[in-house]
């Protein structure tokens, strides 16, 4: 079909298909939200909509969990949901902004929170914005409204370390901030971990000089006991 179109028509067709895909993805998130509100899949023996979706389609369980997480967050953040539905945000940027809105610094008053959410949506809506720049802006807002009681973001081990270990049944358990590690990087780290021993820590450096290219470094070191407060996820 592409050979029958000239360059202008080919680009227009590609944009049309991309817009249609986004529309269908938005509709899928809306359906997932309806599943939460009705407790649909639990009556059919599934633990969550993500597990049902993975069993009913050829999608990987990790992708299904990302879809479910996005739906849960957008259900609580109508402003971000509107921006995502209108095409201003893609799924990754919408998830990051919605997560921030649910975990914003408690020192923010309502006016400051509304302004911060608007700034994030406006920035993420620009074509030059990436998930890295959105993440950096979120970290800047967290730094700006930090009370100073805890460690700075660059030294917060609950955000910057990924713990990998196995259970007694042989399952691999991950603990850490999964926003910091992509799927390809995670597979690479797991392949290295298998050759290094039963438990290792992956440290991600966030702090960098102003104006430097955002290329975080990841290194291995022997692990101590993982922090109890870190979120856990089994794969």
PDB file of C-alpha atoms in Angstrom:
ATOM      1  CA  UNK A   1       0.000   0.000   0.000  1.00  0.00           C
ATOM      2  CA  UNK A   2       2.863   2.375   0.778  1.00  0.00           C
ATOM      3  CA  UNK A   3       4.230   2.068  -2.768  1.00  0.00           C
ATOM      4  CA  UNK A   4       1.000   3.447  -4.222  1.00  0.00           C
ATOM      5  CA  UNK A   5       1.245   6.725  -2.288  1.00  0.00           C
ATOM      6  CA  UNK A   6       3.445   9.729  -2.891  1.00  0.00           C
ATOM      7  CA  UNK A   7       5.547  11.181  -0.064  1.00  0.00           C
ATOM      8  CA  UNK A   8       2.886  13.636   1.123  1.00  0.00           C
ATOM      9  CA  UNK A   9       0.172  11.001   1.159  1.00  0.00           C
ATOM     10  CA  UNK A  10       2.445   8.514   2.896  1.00  0.00           C
ATOM     11  CA  UNK A  11       3.219  10.945   5.710  1.00  0.00           C
ATOM     12  CA  UNK A  12      -0.441  11.913   6.050  1.00  0.00           C
ATOM     13  CA  UNK A  13      -1.478   8.257   6.209  1.00  0.00           C
ATOM     14  CA  UNK A  14       1.154   7.564   8.864  1.00  0.00           C
ATOM     15  CA  UNK A  15      -0.096  10.453  10.998  1.00  0.00           C
ATOM     16  CA  UNK A  16      -3.681   9.274  10.616  1.00  0.00           C
ATOM     17  CA  UNK A  17      -2.787   5.740  11.707  1.00  0.00           C
ATOM     18  CA  UNK A  18      -0.794   7.081  14.676  1.00  0.00           C
ATOM     19  CA  UNK A  19      -3.734   9.211  15.784  1.00  0.00           C
ATOM     20  CA  UNK A  20      -6.063   6.222  15.475  1.00  0.00           C
ATOM     21  CA  UNK A  21      -3.708   4.054  17.558  1.00  0.00           C
ATOM     22  CA  UNK A  22      -3.616   6.708  20.291  1.00  0.00           C
ATOM     23  CA  UNK A  23      -7.417   6.922  20.231  1.00  0.00           C
ATOM     24  CA  UNK A  24      -7.680   3.157  20.696  1.00  0.00           C
ATOM     25  CA  UNK A  25      -5.120   3.232  23.512  1.00  0.00           C
ATOM     26  CA  UNK A  26      -7.148   5.932  25.279  1.00  0.00           C
ATOM     27  CA  UNK A  27     -10.282   3.827  24.853  1.00  0.00           C
ATOM     28  CA  UNK A  28      -8.465   0.810  26.326  1.00  0.00           C
ATOM     29  CA  UNK A  29      -7.482   2.836  29.392  1.00  0.00           C
ATOM     30  CA  UNK A  30     -11.089   3.988  29.786  1.00  0.00           C
ATOM     31  CA  UNK A  31     -12.233   0.364  29.679  1.00  0.00           C
ATOM     32  CA  UNK A  32      -9.615  -0.593  32.271  1.00  0.00           C
ATOM     33  CA  UNK A  33     -10.907   2.185  34.541  1.00  0.00           C
ATOM     34  CA  UNK A  34     -14.410   0.760  34.178  1.00  0.00           C
ATOM     35  CA  UNK A  35     -13.033  -2.665  35.182  1.00  0.00           C
ATOM     36  CA  UNK A  36     -11.636  -1.173  38.401  1.00  0.00           C
ATOM     37  CA  UNK A  37     -14.935   0.437  39.268  1.00  0.00           C
ATOM     38  CA  UNK A  38     -16.912  -2.788  38.680  1.00  0.00           C
ATOM     39  CA  UNK A  39     -14.345  -5.323  39.973  1.00  0.00           C
ATOM     40  CA  UNK A  40     -14.895  -7.186  36.734  1.00  0.00           C
ATOM     41  CA  UNK A  41     -11.990  -9.607  36.524  1.00  0.00           C
ATOM     42  CA  UNK A  42     -11.916 -10.748  40.157  1.00  0.00           C
ATOM     43  CA  UNK A  43     -15.230 -12.500  39.660  1.00  0.00           C
ATOM     44  CA  UNK A  44     -13.592 -14.511  36.868  1.00  0.00           C
ATOM     45  CA  UNK A  45     -10.653 -15.668  38.987  1.00  0.00           C
ATOM     46  CA  UNK A  46      -7.995 -13.085  38.022  1.00  0.00           C
ATOM     47  CA  UNK A  47      -6.029 -11.069  40.558  1.00  0.00           C
ATOM     48  CA  UNK A  48      -6.098  -7.865  38.521  1.00  0.00           C
ATOM     49  CA  UNK A  49      -7.030  -6.511  35.083  1.00  0.00           C
ATOM     50  CA  UNK A  50      -3.346  -6.747  34.125  1.00  0.00           C
ATOM     51  CA  UNK A  51      -3.284 -10.506  34.718  1.00  0.00           C
ATOM     52  CA  UNK A  52      -6.520 -10.951  32.785  1.00  0.00           C
ATOM     53  CA  UNK A  53      -5.217  -8.861  29.886  1.00  0.00           C
ATOM     54  CA  UNK A  54      -1.967 -10.822  29.739  1.00  0.00           C
ATOM     55  CA  UNK A  55      -3.896 -14.113  29.713  1.00  0.00           C
ATOM     56  CA  UNK A  56      -6.367 -12.961  27.063  1.00  0.00           C
ATOM     57  CA  UNK A  57      -3.884 -11.317  24.656  1.00  0.00           C
ATOM     58  CA  UNK A  58      -0.307 -11.739  23.481  1.00  0.00           C
ATOM     59  CA  UNK A  59       0.865  -8.732  25.512  1.00  0.00           C
ATOM     60  CA  UNK A  60       3.644  -9.263  28.043  1.00  0.00           C
ATOM     61  CA  UNK A  61       2.690  -9.023  31.716  1.00  0.00           C
ATOM     62  CA  UNK A  62       4.992  -6.016  32.155  1.00  0.00           C
ATOM     63  CA  UNK A  63       3.162  -4.073  29.445  1.00  0.00           C
ATOM     64  CA  UNK A  64      -0.174  -5.053  30.981  1.00  0.00           C
ATOM     65  CA  UNK A  65       0.960  -3.785  34.375  1.00  0.00           C
ATOM     66  CA  UNK A  66       1.958  -0.448  32.800  1.00  0.00           C
ATOM     67  CA  UNK A  67      -1.494  -0.161  31.218  1.00  0.00           C
ATOM     68  CA  UNK A  68      -3.157  -1.000  34.522  1.00  0.00           C
ATOM     69  CA  UNK A  69      -0.983   1.475  36.453  1.00  0.00           C
ATOM     70  CA  UNK A  70      -1.774   4.233  33.975  1.00  0.00           C
ATOM     71  CA  UNK A  71      -5.500   3.532  34.276  1.00  0.00           C
ATOM     72  CA  UNK A  72      -5.387   3.546  38.085  1.00  0.00           C
ATOM     73  CA  UNK A  73      -3.540   6.865  38.151  1.00  0.00           C
ATOM     74  CA  UNK A  74      -5.669   8.586  35.499  1.00  0.00           C
ATOM     75  CA  UNK A  75      -8.792   7.483  37.340  1.00  0.00           C
ATOM     76  CA  UNK A  76      -7.647   9.696  40.221  1.00  0.00           C
ATOM     77  CA  UNK A  77      -6.327  12.584  38.085  1.00  0.00           C
ATOM     78  CA  UNK A  78      -9.022  13.889  35.694  1.00  0.00           C
ATOM     79  CA  UNK A  79      -6.904  16.814  34.466  1.00  0.00           C
ATOM     80  CA  UNK A  80      -4.071  14.532  33.369  1.00  0.00           C
ATOM     81  CA  UNK A  81      -6.617  12.101  31.921  1.00  0.00           C
ATOM     82  CA  UNK A  82      -8.103  14.894  29.807  1.00  0.00           C
ATOM     83  CA  UNK A  83      -4.670  15.883  28.489  1.00  0.00           C
ATOM     84  CA  UNK A  84      -3.902  12.246  27.660  1.00  0.00           C
ATOM     85  CA  UNK A  85      -7.268  11.674  25.964  1.00  0.00           C
ATOM     86  CA  UNK A  86      -6.864  14.802  23.820  1.00  0.00           C
ATOM     87  CA  UNK A  87      -3.464  13.646  22.542  1.00  0.00           C
ATOM     88  CA  UNK A  88      -1.361  16.232  24.365  1.00  0.00           C
ATOM     89  CA  UNK A  89       0.429  13.517  26.368  1.00  0.00           C
ATOM     90  CA  UNK A  90       1.577  10.037  25.540  1.00  0.00           C
ATOM     91  CA  UNK A  91       1.083   7.207  28.025  1.00  0.00           C
ATOM     92  CA  UNK A  92       4.543   7.429  29.606  1.00  0.00           C
ATOM     93  CA  UNK A  93       4.427  11.176  30.270  1.00  0.00           C
ATOM     94  CA  UNK A  94       0.847  10.933  31.520  1.00  0.00           C
ATOM     95  CA  UNK A  95       1.824   8.180  33.955  1.00  0.00           C
ATOM     96  CA  UNK A  96       4.760  10.159  35.347  1.00  0.00           C
ATOM     97  CA  UNK A  97       2.731  13.342  35.818  1.00  0.00           C
ATOM     98  CA  UNK A  98      -0.218  11.499  37.363  1.00  0.00           C
ATOM     99  CA  UNK A  99       2.139   9.690  39.749  1.00  0.00           C
ATOM    100  CA  UNK A 100       3.627  13.021  40.824  1.00  0.00           C
ATOM    101  CA  UNK A 101       0.129  14.402  41.410  1.00  0.00           C
ATOM    102  CA  UNK A 102      -0.562  11.494  43.762  1.00  0.00           C
ATOM    103  CA  UNK A 103       2.797  11.845  45.545  1.00  0.00           C
ATOM    104  CA  UNK A 104       3.441  15.590  45.453  1.00  0.00           C
ATOM    105  CA  UNK A 105       5.467  17.254  48.255  1.00  0.00           C
ATOM    106  CA  UNK A 106       3.225  17.920  51.233  1.00  0.00           C
ATOM    107  CA  UNK A 107       4.698  21.380  51.627  1.00  0.00           C
ATOM    108  CA  UNK A 108       2.801  22.475  48.504  1.00  0.00           C
ATOM    109  CA  UNK A 109      -0.407  24.403  49.079  1.00  0.00           C
ATOM    110  CA  UNK A 110      -3.353  23.835  46.677  1.00  0.00           C
ATOM    111  CA  UNK A 111      -2.484  26.819  44.461  1.00  0.00           C
ATOM    112  CA  UNK A 112       1.134  25.742  44.114  1.00  0.00           C
ATOM    113  CA  UNK A 113       0.067  22.177  43.335  1.00  0.00           C
ATOM    114  CA  UNK A 114      -2.338  23.325  40.588  1.00  0.00           C
ATOM    115  CA  UNK A 115       0.378  25.505  39.098  1.00  0.00           C
ATOM    116  CA  UNK A 116       2.927  22.677  39.214  1.00  0.00           C
ATOM    117  CA  UNK A 117       0.501  20.293  37.486  1.00  0.00           C
ATOM    118  CA  UNK A 118      -0.203  22.869  34.778  1.00  0.00           C
ATOM    119  CA  UNK A 119       3.521  23.453  34.229  1.00  0.00           C
ATOM    120  CA  UNK A 120       4.155  19.720  33.898  1.00  0.00           C
ATOM    121  CA  UNK A 121       1.314  19.202  31.430  1.00  0.00           C
ATOM    122  CA  UNK A 122       2.330  22.222  29.359  1.00  0.00           C
ATOM    123  CA  UNK A 123       5.962  21.104  29.234  1.00  0.00           C
ATOM    124  CA  UNK A 124       5.115  17.480  28.399  1.00  0.00           C
ATOM    125  CA  UNK A 125       2.783  18.648  25.623  1.00  0.00           C
ATOM    126  CA  UNK A 126       5.671  20.169  23.673  1.00  0.00           C
ATOM    127  CA  UNK A 127       7.095  18.079  20.834  1.00  0.00           C
ATOM    128  CA  UNK A 128      10.655  18.551  22.138  1.00  0.00           C
ATOM    129  CA  UNK A 129       9.757  17.152  25.561  1.00  0.00           C
ATOM    130  CA  UNK A 130      10.852  13.634  26.457  1.00  0.00           C
ATOM    131  CA  UNK A 131      10.185  11.429  29.458  1.00  0.00           C
ATOM    132  CA  UNK A 132      13.685  12.303  30.676  1.00  0.00           C
ATOM    133  CA  UNK A 133      12.982  16.051  30.690  1.00  0.00           C
ATOM    134  CA  UNK A 134       9.607  15.472  32.344  1.00  0.00           C
ATOM    135  CA  UNK A 135      11.290  13.374  35.021  1.00  0.00           C
ATOM    136  CA  UNK A 136      13.943  16.063  35.531  1.00  0.00           C
ATOM    137  CA  UNK A 137      11.252  18.729  35.949  1.00  0.00           C
ATOM    138  CA  UNK A 138       9.443  16.578  38.504  1.00  0.00           C
ATOM    139  CA  UNK A 139      12.671  16.094  40.459  1.00  0.00           C
ATOM    140  CA  UNK A 140      13.257  19.857  40.351  1.00  0.00           C
ATOM    141  CA  UNK A 141       9.796  20.512  41.791  1.00  0.00           C
ATOM    142  CA  UNK A 142      10.400  17.931  44.515  1.00  0.00           C
ATOM    143  CA  UNK A 143      13.732  19.556  45.315  1.00  0.00           C
ATOM    144  CA  UNK A 144      12.175  23.021  45.388  1.00  0.00           C
ATOM    145  CA  UNK A 145       9.505  22.012  47.897  1.00  0.00           C
ATOM    146  CA  UNK A 146      11.647  19.630  49.913  1.00  0.00           C
ATOM    147  CA  UNK A 147      11.497  20.171  53.671  1.00  0.00           C
ATOM    148  CA  UNK A 148      15.130  19.195  54.085  1.00  0.00           C
ATOM    149  CA  UNK A 149      14.291  16.400  56.533  1.00  0.00           C
ATOM    150  CA  UNK A 150      15.222  13.555  54.178  1.00  0.00           C
ATOM    151  CA  UNK A 151      18.122  12.932  51.774  1.00  0.00           C
ATOM    152  CA  UNK A 152      18.279  14.905  48.515  1.00  0.00           C
ATOM    153  CA  UNK A 153      16.869  13.111  45.432  1.00  0.00           C
ATOM    154  CA  UNK A 154      20.329  12.216  44.128  1.00  0.00           C
ATOM    155  CA  UNK A 155      21.146  10.402  47.391  1.00  0.00           C
ATOM    156  CA  UNK A 156      17.776   8.822  48.122  1.00  0.00           C
ATOM    157  CA  UNK A 157      18.488   5.085  47.935  1.00  0.00           C
ATOM    158  CA  UNK A 158      14.791   4.243  47.745  1.00  0.00           C
ATOM    159  CA  UNK A 159      14.704   6.043  44.382  1.00  0.00           C
ATOM    160  CA  UNK A 160      18.157   5.350  43.013  1.00  0.00           C
ATOM    161  CA  UNK A 161      18.807   1.680  43.752  1.00  0.00           C
ATOM    162  CA  UNK A 162      17.403  -1.456  42.196  1.00  0.00           C
ATOM    163  CA  UNK A 163      17.621  -4.640  44.282  1.00  0.00           C
ATOM    164  CA  UNK A 164      17.500  -8.039  42.579  1.00  0.00           C
ATOM    165  CA  UNK A 165      17.136 -11.298  44.513  1.00  0.00           C
ATOM    166  CA  UNK A 166      15.380 -14.675  44.370  1.00  0.00           C
ATOM    167  CA  UNK A 167      12.748 -16.225  46.604  1.00  0.00           C
ATOM    168  CA  UNK A 168      12.847 -19.741  48.036  1.00  0.00           C
ATOM    169  CA  UNK A 169      10.678 -20.823  45.117  1.00  0.00           C
ATOM    170  CA  UNK A 170      13.129 -19.474  42.530  1.00  0.00           C
ATOM    171  CA  UNK A 171      11.189 -16.364  41.505  1.00  0.00           C
ATOM    172  CA  UNK A 172      13.138 -13.171  40.745  1.00  0.00           C
ATOM    173  CA  UNK A 173      12.185 -10.233  42.988  1.00  0.00           C
ATOM    174  CA  UNK A 174      12.963  -6.621  42.097  1.00  0.00           C
ATOM    175  CA  UNK A 175      12.828  -3.706  44.544  1.00  0.00           C
ATOM    176  CA  UNK A 176      13.395  -0.098  43.538  1.00  0.00           C
ATOM    177  CA  UNK A 177      12.240   2.808  41.393  1.00  0.00           C
ATOM    178  CA  UNK A 178      11.306   1.260  38.051  1.00  0.00           C
ATOM    179  CA  UNK A 179      11.024   4.682  36.377  1.00  0.00           C
ATOM    180  CA  UNK A 180      14.820   4.812  36.433  1.00  0.00           C
ATOM    181  CA  UNK A 181      15.382   1.630  34.427  1.00  0.00           C
ATOM    182  CA  UNK A 182      14.106   0.842  30.946  1.00  0.00           C
ATOM    183  CA  UNK A 183      13.051  -2.634  29.859  1.00  0.00           C
ATOM    184  CA  UNK A 184      16.178  -3.183  27.760  1.00  0.00           C
ATOM    185  CA  UNK A 185      18.440  -1.973  30.577  1.00  0.00           C
ATOM    186  CA  UNK A 186      16.628  -4.183  33.076  1.00  0.00           C
ATOM    187  CA  UNK A 187      17.108  -7.275  30.910  1.00  0.00           C
ATOM    188  CA  UNK A 188      20.805  -6.425  30.572  1.00  0.00           C
ATOM    189  CA  UNK A 189      21.217  -5.982  34.318  1.00  0.00           C
ATOM    190  CA  UNK A 190      19.432  -9.253  35.039  1.00  0.00           C
ATOM    191  CA  UNK A 191      21.659 -11.114  32.603  1.00  0.00           C
ATOM    192  CA  UNK A 192      24.742  -9.725  34.393  1.00  0.00           C
ATOM    193  CA  UNK A 193      23.255 -10.447  37.804  1.00  0.00           C
ATOM    194  CA  UNK A 194      22.843 -14.168  37.008  1.00  0.00           C
ATOM    195  CA  UNK A 195      26.607 -14.473  36.645  1.00  0.00           C
ATOM    196  CA  UNK A 196      27.525 -12.479  39.746  1.00  0.00           C
ATOM    197  CA  UNK A 197      25.786 -14.133  42.667  1.00  0.00           C
ATOM    198  CA  UNK A 198      22.520 -14.319  44.570  1.00  0.00           C
ATOM    199  CA  UNK A 199      22.031 -10.615  45.288  1.00  0.00           C
ATOM    200  CA  UNK A 200      23.381  -7.372  43.822  1.00  0.00           C
ATOM    201  CA  UNK A 201      22.489  -3.709  43.952  1.00  0.00           C
ATOM    202  CA  UNK A 202      22.251  -1.490  40.902  1.00  0.00           C
ATOM    203  CA  UNK A 203      22.893   2.165  41.778  1.00  0.00           C
ATOM    204  CA  UNK A 204      21.675   4.901  39.453  1.00  0.00           C
ATOM    205  CA  UNK A 205      23.279   8.337  39.733  1.00  0.00           C
ATOM    206  CA  UNK A 206      20.764  11.132  39.147  1.00  0.00           C
ATOM    207  CA  UNK A 207      22.807  14.196  40.121  1.00  0.00           C
ATOM    208  CA  UNK A 208      24.747  15.864  37.288  1.00  0.00           C
ATOM    209  CA  UNK A 209      26.201  19.323  36.531  1.00  0.00           C
ATOM    210  CA  UNK A 210      23.804  21.909  35.218  1.00  0.00           C
ATOM    211  CA  UNK A 211      23.566  21.820  31.434  1.00  0.00           C
ATOM    212  CA  UNK A 212      25.155  18.364  31.166  1.00  0.00           C
ATOM    213  CA  UNK A 213      23.625  15.683  28.992  1.00  0.00           C
ATOM    214  CA  UNK A 214      21.245  13.512  31.075  1.00  0.00           C
ATOM    215  CA  UNK A 215      23.155  10.218  30.809  1.00  0.00           C
ATOM    216  CA  UNK A 216      22.863   8.506  34.213  1.00  0.00           C
ATOM    217  CA  UNK A 217      25.549   5.984  35.124  1.00  0.00           C
ATOM    218  CA  UNK A 218      24.715   2.538  36.455  1.00  0.00           C
ATOM    219  CA  UNK A 219      27.186   0.401  38.378  1.00  0.00           C
ATOM    220  CA  UNK A 220      27.164  -2.833  40.379  1.00  0.00           C
ATOM    221  CA  UNK A 221      28.162  -3.174  44.010  1.00  0.00           C
ATOM    222  CA  UNK A 222      27.633  -5.859  46.630  1.00  0.00           C
ATOM    223  CA  UNK A 223      24.334  -5.461  48.421  1.00  0.00           C
ATOM    224  CA  UNK A 224      23.477  -4.940  52.001  1.00  0.00           C
ATOM    225  CA  UNK A 225      19.987  -5.562  53.331  1.00  0.00           C
ATOM    226  CA  UNK A 226      17.458  -3.888  50.976  1.00  0.00           C
ATOM    227  CA  UNK A 227      15.462  -1.016  52.467  1.00  0.00           C
ATOM    228  CA  UNK A 228      12.082  -2.111  53.767  1.00  0.00           C
ATOM    229  CA  UNK A 229      10.328   0.975  52.402  1.00  0.00           C
ATOM    230  CA  UNK A 230      11.217   0.275  48.764  1.00  0.00           C
ATOM    231  CA  UNK A 231       8.312  -0.832  46.550  1.00  0.00           C
ATOM    232  CA  UNK A 232       8.529  -4.466  45.464  1.00  0.00           C
ATOM    233  CA  UNK A 233       7.557  -6.280  42.327  1.00  0.00           C
ATOM    234  CA  UNK A 234       7.993  -9.928  41.357  1.00  0.00           C
ATOM    235  CA  UNK A 235       8.546 -11.101  37.800  1.00  0.00           C
TER     236      UNK A 235
END
